mmCIF file of C-alpha atoms in Angstrom:
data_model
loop_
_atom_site.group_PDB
_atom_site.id
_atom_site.type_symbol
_atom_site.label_atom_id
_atom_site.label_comp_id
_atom_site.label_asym_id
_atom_site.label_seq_id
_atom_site.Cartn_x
_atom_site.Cartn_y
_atom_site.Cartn_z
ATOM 1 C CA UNK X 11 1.342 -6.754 -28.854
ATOM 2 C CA UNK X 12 2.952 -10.039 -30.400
ATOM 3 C CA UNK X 13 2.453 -13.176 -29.252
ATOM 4 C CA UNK X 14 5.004 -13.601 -26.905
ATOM 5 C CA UNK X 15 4.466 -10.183 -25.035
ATOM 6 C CA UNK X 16 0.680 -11.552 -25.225
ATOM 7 C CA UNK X 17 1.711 -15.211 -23.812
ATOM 8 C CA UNK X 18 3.571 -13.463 -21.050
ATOM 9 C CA UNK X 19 0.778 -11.509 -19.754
ATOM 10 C CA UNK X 20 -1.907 -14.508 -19.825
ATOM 11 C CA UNK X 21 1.166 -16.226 -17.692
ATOM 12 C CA UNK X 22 1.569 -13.603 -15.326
ATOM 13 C CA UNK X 23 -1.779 -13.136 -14.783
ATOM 14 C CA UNK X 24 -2.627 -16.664 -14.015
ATOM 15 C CA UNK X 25 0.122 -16.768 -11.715
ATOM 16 C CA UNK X 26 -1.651 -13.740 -10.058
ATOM 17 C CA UNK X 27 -1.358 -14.199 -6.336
ATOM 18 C CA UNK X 28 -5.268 -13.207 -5.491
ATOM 19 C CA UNK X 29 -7.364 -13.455 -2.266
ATOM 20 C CA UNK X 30 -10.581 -12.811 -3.654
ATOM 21 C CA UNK X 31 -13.426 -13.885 -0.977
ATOM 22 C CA UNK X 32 -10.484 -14.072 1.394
ATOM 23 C CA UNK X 33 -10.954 -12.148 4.940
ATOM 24 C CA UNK X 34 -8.144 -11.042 6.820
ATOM 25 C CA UNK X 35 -6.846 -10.114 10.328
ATOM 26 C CA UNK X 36 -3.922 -7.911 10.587
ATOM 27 C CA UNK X 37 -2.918 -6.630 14.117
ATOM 28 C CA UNK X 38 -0.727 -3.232 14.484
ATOM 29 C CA UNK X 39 -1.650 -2.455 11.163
ATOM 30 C CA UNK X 40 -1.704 1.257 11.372
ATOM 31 C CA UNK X 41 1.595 2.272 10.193
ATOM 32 C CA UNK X 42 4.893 0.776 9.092
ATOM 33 C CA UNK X 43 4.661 -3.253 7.825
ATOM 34 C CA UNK X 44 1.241 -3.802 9.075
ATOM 35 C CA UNK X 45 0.184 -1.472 6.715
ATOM 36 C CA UNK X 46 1.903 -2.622 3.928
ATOM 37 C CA UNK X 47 0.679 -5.828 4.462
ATOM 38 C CA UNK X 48 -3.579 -4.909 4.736
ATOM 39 C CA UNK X 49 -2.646 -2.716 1.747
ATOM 40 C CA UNK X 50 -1.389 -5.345 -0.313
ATOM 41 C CA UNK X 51 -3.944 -8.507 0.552
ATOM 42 C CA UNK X 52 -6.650 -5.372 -0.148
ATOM 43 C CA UNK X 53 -5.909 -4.561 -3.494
ATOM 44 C CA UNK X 54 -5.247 -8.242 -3.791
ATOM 45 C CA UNK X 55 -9.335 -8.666 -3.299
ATOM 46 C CA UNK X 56 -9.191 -9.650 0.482
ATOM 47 C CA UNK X 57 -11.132 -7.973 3.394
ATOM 48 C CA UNK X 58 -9.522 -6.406 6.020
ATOM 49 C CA UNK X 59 -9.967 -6.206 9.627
ATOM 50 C CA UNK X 60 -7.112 -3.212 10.553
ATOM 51 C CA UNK X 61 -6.238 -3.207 13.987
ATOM 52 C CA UNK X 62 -4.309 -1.070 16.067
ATOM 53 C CA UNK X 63 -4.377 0.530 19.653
ATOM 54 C CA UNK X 64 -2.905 3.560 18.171
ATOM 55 C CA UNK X 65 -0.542 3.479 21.179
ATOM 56 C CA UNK X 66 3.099 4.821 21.595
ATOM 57 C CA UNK X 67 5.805 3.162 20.553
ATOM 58 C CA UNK X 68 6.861 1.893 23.792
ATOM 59 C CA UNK X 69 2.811 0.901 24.339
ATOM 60 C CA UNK X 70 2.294 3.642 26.552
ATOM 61 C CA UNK X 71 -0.815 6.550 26.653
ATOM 62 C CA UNK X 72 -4.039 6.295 25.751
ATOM 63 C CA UNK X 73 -4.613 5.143 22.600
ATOM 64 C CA UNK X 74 -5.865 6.466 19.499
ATOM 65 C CA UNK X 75 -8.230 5.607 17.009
ATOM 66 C CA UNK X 76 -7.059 7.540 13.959
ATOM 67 C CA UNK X 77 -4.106 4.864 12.632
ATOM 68 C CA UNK X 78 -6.420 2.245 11.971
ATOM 69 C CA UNK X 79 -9.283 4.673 10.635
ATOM 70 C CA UNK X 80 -6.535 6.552 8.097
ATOM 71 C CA UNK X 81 -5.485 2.888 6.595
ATOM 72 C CA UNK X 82 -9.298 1.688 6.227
ATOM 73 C CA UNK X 83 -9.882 4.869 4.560
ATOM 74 C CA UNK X 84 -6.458 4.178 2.022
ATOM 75 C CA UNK X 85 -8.006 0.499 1.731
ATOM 76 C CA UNK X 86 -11.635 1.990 0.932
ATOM 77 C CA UNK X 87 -10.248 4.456 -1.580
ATOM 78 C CA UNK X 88 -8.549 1.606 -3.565
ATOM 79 C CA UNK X 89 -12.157 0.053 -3.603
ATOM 80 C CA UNK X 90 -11.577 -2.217 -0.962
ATOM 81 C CA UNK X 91 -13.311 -3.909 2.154
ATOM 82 C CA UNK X 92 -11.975 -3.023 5.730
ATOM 83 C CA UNK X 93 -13.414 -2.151 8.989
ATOM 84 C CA UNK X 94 -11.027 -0.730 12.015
ATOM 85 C CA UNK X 95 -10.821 -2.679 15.490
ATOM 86 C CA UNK X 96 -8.977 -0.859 18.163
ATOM 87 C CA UNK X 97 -9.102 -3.398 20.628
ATOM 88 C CA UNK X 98 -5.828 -4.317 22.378
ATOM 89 C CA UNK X 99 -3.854 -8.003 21.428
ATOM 90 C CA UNK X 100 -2.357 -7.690 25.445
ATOM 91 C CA UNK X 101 -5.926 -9.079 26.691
ATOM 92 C CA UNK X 102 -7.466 -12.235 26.073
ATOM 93 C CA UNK X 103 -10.384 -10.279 25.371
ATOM 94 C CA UNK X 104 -9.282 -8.169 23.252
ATOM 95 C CA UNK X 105 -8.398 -11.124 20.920
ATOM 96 C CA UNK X 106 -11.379 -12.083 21.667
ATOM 97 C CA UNK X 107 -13.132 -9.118 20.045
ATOM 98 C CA UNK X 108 -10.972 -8.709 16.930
ATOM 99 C CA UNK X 109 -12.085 -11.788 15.620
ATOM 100 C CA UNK X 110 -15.254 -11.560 16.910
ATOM 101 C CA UNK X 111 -15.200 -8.198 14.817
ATOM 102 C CA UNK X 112 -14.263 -9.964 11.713
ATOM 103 C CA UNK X 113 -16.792 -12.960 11.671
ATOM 104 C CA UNK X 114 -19.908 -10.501 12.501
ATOM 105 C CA UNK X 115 -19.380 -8.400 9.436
ATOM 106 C CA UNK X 116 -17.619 -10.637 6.944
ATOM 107 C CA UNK X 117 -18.445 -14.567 8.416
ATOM 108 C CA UNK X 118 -15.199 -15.894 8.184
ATOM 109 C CA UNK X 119 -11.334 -15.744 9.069
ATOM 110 C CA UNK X 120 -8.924 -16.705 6.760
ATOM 111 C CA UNK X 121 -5.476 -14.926 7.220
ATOM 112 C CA UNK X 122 -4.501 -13.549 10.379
ATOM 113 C CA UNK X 123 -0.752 -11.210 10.635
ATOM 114 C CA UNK X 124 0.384 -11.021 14.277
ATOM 115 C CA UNK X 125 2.191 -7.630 13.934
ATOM 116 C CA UNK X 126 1.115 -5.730 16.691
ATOM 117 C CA UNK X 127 4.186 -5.024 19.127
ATOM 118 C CA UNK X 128 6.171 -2.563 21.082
ATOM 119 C CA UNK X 129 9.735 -2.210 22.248
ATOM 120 C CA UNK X 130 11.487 -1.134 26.164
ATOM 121 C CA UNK X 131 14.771 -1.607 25.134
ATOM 122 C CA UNK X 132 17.459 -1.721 28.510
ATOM 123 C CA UNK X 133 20.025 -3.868 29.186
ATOM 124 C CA UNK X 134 19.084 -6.670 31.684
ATOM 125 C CA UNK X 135 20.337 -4.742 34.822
ATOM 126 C CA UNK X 136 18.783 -1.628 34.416
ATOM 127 C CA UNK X 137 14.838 -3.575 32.960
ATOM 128 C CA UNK X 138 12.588 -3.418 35.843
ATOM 129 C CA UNK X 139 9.814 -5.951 35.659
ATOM 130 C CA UNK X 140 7.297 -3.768 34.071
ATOM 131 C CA UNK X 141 9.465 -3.505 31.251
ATOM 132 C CA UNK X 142 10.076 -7.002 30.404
ATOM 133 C CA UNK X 143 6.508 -7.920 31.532
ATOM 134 C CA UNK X 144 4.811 -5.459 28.756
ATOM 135 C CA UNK X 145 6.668 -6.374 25.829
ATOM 136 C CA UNK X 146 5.692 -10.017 26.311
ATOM 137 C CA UNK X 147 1.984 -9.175 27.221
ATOM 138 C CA UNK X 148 2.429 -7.649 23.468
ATOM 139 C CA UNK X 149 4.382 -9.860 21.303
ATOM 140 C CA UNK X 150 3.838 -13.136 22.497
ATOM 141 C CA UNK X 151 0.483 -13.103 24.668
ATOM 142 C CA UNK X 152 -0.884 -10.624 21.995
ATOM 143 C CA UNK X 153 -0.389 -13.108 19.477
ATOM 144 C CA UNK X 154 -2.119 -15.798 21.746
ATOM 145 C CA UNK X 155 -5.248 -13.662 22.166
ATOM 146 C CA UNK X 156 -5.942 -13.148 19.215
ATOM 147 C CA UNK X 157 -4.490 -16.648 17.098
ATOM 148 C CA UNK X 158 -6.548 -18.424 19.833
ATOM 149 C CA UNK X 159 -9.602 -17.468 18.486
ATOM 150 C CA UNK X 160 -8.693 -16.883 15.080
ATOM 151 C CA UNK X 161 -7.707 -21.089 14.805
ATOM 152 C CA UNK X 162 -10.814 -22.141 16.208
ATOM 153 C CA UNK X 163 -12.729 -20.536 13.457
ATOM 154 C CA UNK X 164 -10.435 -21.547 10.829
ATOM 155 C CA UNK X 165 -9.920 -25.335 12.185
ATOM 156 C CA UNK X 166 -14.036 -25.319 11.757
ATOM 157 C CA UNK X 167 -13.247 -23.740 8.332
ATOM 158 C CA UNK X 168 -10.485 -26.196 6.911
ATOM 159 C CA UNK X 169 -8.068 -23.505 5.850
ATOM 160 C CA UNK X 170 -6.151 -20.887 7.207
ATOM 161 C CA UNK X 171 -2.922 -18.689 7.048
ATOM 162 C CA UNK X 172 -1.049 -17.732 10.291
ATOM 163 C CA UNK X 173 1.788 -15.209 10.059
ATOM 164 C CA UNK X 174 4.127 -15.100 13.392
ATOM 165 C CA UNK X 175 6.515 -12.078 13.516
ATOM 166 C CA UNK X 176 9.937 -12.815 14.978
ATOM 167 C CA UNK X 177 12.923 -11.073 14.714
ATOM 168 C CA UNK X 178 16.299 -11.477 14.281
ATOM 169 C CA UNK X 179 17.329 -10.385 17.775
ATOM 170 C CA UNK X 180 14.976 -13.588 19.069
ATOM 171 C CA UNK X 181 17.014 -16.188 16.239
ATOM 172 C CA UNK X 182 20.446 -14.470 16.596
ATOM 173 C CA UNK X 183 20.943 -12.083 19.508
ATOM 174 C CA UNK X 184 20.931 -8.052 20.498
ATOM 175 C CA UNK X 185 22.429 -6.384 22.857
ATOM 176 C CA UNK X 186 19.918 -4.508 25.480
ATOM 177 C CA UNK X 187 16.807 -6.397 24.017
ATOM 178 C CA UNK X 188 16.531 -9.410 26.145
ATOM 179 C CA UNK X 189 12.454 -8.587 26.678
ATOM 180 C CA UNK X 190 11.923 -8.510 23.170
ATOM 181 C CA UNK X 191 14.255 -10.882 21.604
ATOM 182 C CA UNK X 192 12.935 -13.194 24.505
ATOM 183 C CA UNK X 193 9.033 -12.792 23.203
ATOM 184 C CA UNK X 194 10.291 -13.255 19.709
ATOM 185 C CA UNK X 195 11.866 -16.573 19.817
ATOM 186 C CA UNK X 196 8.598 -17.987 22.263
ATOM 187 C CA UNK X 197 6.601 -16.932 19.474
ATOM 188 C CA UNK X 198 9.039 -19.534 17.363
ATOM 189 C CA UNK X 199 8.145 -22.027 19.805
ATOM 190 C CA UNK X 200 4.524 -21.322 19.421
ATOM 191 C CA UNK X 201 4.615 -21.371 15.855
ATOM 192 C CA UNK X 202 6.021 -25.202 15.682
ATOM 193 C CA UNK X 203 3.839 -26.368 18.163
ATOM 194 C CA UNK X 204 0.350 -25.020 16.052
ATOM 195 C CA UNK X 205 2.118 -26.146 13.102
ATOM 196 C CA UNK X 206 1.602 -29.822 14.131
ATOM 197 C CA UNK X 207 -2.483 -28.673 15.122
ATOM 198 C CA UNK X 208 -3.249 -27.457 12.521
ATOM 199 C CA UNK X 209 -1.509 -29.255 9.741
ATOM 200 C CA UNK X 210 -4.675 -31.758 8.951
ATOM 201 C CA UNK X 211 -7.282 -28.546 8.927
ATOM 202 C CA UNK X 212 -5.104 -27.085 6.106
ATOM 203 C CA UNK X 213 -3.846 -24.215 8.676
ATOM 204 C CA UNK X 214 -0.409 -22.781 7.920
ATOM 205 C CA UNK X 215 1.864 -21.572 10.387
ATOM 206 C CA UNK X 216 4.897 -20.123 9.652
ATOM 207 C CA UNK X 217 7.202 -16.805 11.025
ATOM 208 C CA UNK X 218 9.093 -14.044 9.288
ATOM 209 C CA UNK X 219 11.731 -12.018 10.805
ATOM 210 C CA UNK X 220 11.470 -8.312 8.540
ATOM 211 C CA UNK X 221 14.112 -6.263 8.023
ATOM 212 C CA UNK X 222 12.154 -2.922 8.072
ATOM 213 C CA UNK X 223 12.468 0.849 8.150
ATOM 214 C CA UNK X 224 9.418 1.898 10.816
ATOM 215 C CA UNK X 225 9.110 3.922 13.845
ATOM 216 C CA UNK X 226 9.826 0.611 16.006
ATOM 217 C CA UNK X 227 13.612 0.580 13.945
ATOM 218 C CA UNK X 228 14.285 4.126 13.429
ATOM 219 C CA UNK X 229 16.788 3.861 16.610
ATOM 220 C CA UNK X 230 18.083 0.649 15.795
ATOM 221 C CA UNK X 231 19.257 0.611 12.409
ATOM 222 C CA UNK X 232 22.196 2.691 10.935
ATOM 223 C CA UNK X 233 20.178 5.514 9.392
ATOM 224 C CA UNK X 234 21.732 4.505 5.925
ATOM 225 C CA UNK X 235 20.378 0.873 6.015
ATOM 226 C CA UNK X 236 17.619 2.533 7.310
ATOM 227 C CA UNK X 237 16.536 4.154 3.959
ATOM 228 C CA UNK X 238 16.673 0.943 2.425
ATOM 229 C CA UNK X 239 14.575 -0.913 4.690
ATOM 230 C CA UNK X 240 11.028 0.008 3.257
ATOM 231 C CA UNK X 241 8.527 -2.026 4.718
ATOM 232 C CA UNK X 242 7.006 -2.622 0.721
ATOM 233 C CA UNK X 243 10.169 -5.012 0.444
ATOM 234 C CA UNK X 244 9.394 -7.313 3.203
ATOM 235 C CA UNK X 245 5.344 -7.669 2.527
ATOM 236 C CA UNK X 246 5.737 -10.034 -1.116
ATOM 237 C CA UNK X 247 6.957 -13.029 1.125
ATOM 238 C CA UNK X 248 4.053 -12.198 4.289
ATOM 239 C CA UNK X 249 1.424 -11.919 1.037
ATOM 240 C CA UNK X 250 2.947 -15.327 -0.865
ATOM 241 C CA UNK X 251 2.689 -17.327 2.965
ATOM 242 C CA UNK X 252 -1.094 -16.255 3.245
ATOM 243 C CA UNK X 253 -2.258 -17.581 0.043
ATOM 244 C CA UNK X 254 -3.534 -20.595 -1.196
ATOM 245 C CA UNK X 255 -0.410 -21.046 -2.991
ATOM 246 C CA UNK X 256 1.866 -21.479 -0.220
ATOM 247 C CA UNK X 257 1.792 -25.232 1.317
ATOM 248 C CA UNK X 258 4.522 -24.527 3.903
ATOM 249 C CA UNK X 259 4.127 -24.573 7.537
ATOM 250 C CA UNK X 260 6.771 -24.579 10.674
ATOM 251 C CA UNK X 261 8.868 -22.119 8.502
ATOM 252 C CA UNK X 262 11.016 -19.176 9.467
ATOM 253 C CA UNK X 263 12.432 -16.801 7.280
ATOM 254 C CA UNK X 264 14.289 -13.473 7.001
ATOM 255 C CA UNK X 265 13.045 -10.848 5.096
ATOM 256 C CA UNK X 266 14.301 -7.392 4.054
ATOM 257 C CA UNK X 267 15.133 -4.677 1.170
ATOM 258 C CA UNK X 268 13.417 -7.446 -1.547
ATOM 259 C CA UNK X 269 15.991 -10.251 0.150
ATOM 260 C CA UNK X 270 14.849 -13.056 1.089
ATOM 261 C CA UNK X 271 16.267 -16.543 3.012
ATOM 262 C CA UNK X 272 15.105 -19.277 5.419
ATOM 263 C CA UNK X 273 15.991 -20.222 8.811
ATOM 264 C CA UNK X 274 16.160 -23.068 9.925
ATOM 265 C CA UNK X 275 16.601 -25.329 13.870
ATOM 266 C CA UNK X 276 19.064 -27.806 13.089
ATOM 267 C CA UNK X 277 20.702 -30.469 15.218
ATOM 268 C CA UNK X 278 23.992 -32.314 15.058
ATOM 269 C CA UNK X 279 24.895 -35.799 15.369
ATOM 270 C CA UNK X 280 26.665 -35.570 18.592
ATOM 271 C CA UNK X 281 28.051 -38.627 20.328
ATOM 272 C CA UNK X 282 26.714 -41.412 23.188
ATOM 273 C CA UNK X 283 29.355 -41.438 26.107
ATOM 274 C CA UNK X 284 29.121 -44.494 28.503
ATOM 275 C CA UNK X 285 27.060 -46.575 25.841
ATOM 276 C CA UNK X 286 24.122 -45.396 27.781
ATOM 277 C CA UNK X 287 25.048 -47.915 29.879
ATOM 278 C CA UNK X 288 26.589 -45.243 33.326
ATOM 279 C CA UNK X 289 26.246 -41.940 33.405
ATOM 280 C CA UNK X 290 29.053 -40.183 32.327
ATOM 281 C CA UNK X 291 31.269 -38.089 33.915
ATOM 282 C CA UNK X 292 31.583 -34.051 33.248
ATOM 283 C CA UNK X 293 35.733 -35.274 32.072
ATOM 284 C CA UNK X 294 34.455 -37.188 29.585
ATOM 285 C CA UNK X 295 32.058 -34.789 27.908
ATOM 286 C CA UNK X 296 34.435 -31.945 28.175
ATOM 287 C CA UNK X 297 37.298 -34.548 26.825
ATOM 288 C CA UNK X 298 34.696 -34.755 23.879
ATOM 289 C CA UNK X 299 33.708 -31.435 23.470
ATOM 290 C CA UNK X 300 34.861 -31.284 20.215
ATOM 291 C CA UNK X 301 32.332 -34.119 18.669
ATOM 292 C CA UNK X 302 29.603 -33.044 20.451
ATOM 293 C CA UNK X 303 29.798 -29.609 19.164
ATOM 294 C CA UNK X 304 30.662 -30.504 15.920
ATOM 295 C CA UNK X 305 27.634 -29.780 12.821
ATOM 296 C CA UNK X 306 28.876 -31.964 10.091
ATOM 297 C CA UNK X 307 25.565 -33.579 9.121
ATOM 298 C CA UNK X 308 23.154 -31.594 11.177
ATOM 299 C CA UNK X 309 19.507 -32.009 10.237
ATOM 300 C CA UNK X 310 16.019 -30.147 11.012
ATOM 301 C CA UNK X 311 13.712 -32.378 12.376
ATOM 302 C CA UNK X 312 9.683 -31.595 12.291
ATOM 303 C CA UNK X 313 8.760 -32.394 15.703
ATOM 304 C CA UNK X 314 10.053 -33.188 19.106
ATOM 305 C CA UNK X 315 9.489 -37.272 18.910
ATOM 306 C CA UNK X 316 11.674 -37.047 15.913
ATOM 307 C CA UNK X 317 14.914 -35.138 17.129
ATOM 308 C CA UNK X 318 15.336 -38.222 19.724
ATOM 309 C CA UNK X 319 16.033 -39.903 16.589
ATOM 310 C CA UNK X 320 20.287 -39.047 16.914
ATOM 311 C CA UNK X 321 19.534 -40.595 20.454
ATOM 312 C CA UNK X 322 18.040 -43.741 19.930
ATOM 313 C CA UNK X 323 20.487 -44.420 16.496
ATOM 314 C CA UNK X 324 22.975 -44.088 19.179
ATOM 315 C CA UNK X 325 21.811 -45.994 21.939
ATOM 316 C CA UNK X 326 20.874 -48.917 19.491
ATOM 317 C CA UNK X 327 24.423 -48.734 17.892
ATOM 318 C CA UNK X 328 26.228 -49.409 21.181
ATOM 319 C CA UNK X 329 23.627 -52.104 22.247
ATOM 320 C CA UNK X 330 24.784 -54.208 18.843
ATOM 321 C CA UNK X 331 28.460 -53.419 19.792
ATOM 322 C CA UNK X 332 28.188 -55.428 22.846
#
C-alpha cells in the first residue's frame, strides 16, 4: 500500500463515526428503518434496546414478540449488545418501561430513535375518531412516553441524542392522511420546544422526514420509487445526528435514496398597517396582501421570543416616523 492509500485509511478511520460505550433506544425497530438504524449504531459499538409491539401495520391484533427477538438475534450475531422490549410507546407506561429496560441492564441512555408508528389512512370525512385518535396515541404520545423518561436520565447524564421522525406529509401535505400528517408536524413542535431544554445538558434534538421503502410505504409510493427507497439510504444521516459529532439541534431534514436536504420554518418580513397605532381594517390587509405574503428576506428564527423580532422592528420604525 503506498503512502497515500495508507494516509487515506488512517483518515478515514479517524473520522470513523463510533458509539463505543454508547447505549441506545430505538422504538419500532423490528423491521423496515428501525432496523436499519439498531443495525447500524450496533456494529458501530453501541447497545441496543430493540423495541417493537410486533403489531399490524395499522396497530391492530395482538402483538408479537418475534420482530424485536429476530433483530437482537442479527445484532448478537454481528457480536453486538441488545436486549428486546415489547412494551407499547401508546402508554405512558410503556415508555416508562423501555427505558427503565435500558438503564437496569446497561446504566445509561444515550440515543433514543422515536420510530415506532402506524398508519389509518381516510380522508377526513370518512376517519371516525378511533382512527385519528390511534395514530396520535402512536406517533406523537408514543414519542412522549418514552422521550419523557429517556431526557430525564440523559439531562442527569449531560449528553444525549434525540431523533424525532416526521414526515413529509406533516411539512408539506397528503391527501387522505390528515391523522398522520397531523401527529407528524406536533412532533415538529415538540422537537423545538426540547431543543431549547435541553440545549445546556448537551441534549440534541432534531427530526428527519425518510424517504423509505417499508411495509408502512408499500401503498404509498409508486412501486418504481419504491425499489429505490431502501431504508439503508436514509439511516447515515439518523447515525451522523446521534453521535458525538453532530452539534445540531432544532433541525429538520429530508432524507431518502442516499439524498439528503434540510428544512427549515422561515418567516417573512411582512408589513405594520395602522402604525400599531388602530387596528386595522380587513380592506387594508387584503389591499396589502401582496407585502404581507411576500418572502423576500425571510429568516428562521430559534425560538418564539425571537420571531416577534419583525414585530417590534416594525412597531419601533413607525414610532420614530411620528
Amino acid at each position: 500500500m503506498d503512502r497515500e492509500s495508507t494516509s487515506k485509511k488512517e483518515l478515514e478511520e479517524s473520522q470513523e463515526i463510533r458509539f463505543d460505550g454508547k447505549v441506545a433506544v430505538v422504538t419500532g425497530a423490528g423491521g423496515g428503518l428501525g432496523r436499519v438504524y439498531a443495525l447500524e449504531l450496533a456494529k458501530r459499538g453501541a447497545k441496543l434496546v430493540v423495541n417493537d409491539l410486533g403489531g399490524a401495520r395499522d396497530g391492530s391484533g395482538p402483538g408479537s414478540q418475534a420482530p424485536a427477538d429476530k433483530v437482537v438475534e442479527e445484532i448478537r450475531a454481528l457480536g453486538g449488545e441488545a436486549l428486546a422490549s415489547y412494551d407499547t410507546v401508546s402508554t405512558p407506561q410503556g415508555g416508562e418501561a423501555i427505558v427503565r429496560k435500558a438503564l437496569g441492564v446497561f446504566g445509561r441512555v444515550d440515543i433514543l430513535i422515536n420510530n415506532a408508528g402506524i398508519l389509518r389512512d381516510k380522508t377526513l370525512v370518512n376517519m371516525e375518531p378511533g382512527g385519528w385518535s390511534a395514530v396520535l396515541e402512536v406517533h406523537l404520545n408514543g414519542a412522549y412516553n418514552v422521550t419523557r423518561p429517556a431526557f430525564a436520565q440523559m439531562r442527569e447524564q449531560g449528553y444525549g441524542r434525540i431523533i424525532m421522525t416526521t414526515s413529509s406529509a406533516g411539512l408539506y401535505g397528503n391527501f387522505g392522511q390528515a391523522n398522520y400528517a397531523a401527529a407528524k408536524m406536533a412532533l415538529v413542535g415538540f422537537m423545538n420546544a426540547l431543543k431549547l431544554e435541553g440545549a445546556k445538558y448537551n441534549v440534541l434534538v432534531n427530526a428527519v422526514a425518510p424517504m423509505a421503502a417499508t411495509r408502512l410505504t408499500q401503498d404509498v409510493l409508486p412501486a418504481e420509487l419504491f425499489q429505490r427507497l431502501n431504508p439503508e439510504f436514509v439511516a447515515p444521516l439518523v447515525v451522523y445526528l446521534c453521535s458525538e459529532k453532530c452539534k445540531e439541534t432544532g433541525r429538520i431534514y429530508n432524507a431518502g435514496a442516499g439524498y439528503f436536504n434540510r428544512v427549515a420554518l422561515l418567516t417573512g418580513e411582512g408589513m405594520l398597517l395602522g402604525e400599531g397605532l388602530r387596528p386595522p381594517s380587513a380592506e387594508e390587509v387584503s389591499q396589502h396582501w401582496e407585502a404581507i405574503n411576500a418572502m423576500e428576506g425571510a429568516r428562521e428564527f430559534p425560538n418564539a421570543a425571537s420571531s416577534m423580532e419583525p414585530m417590534i422592528r416594525a412597531l419601533a420604525k413607525a414610532q420614530r416616523g411620528k
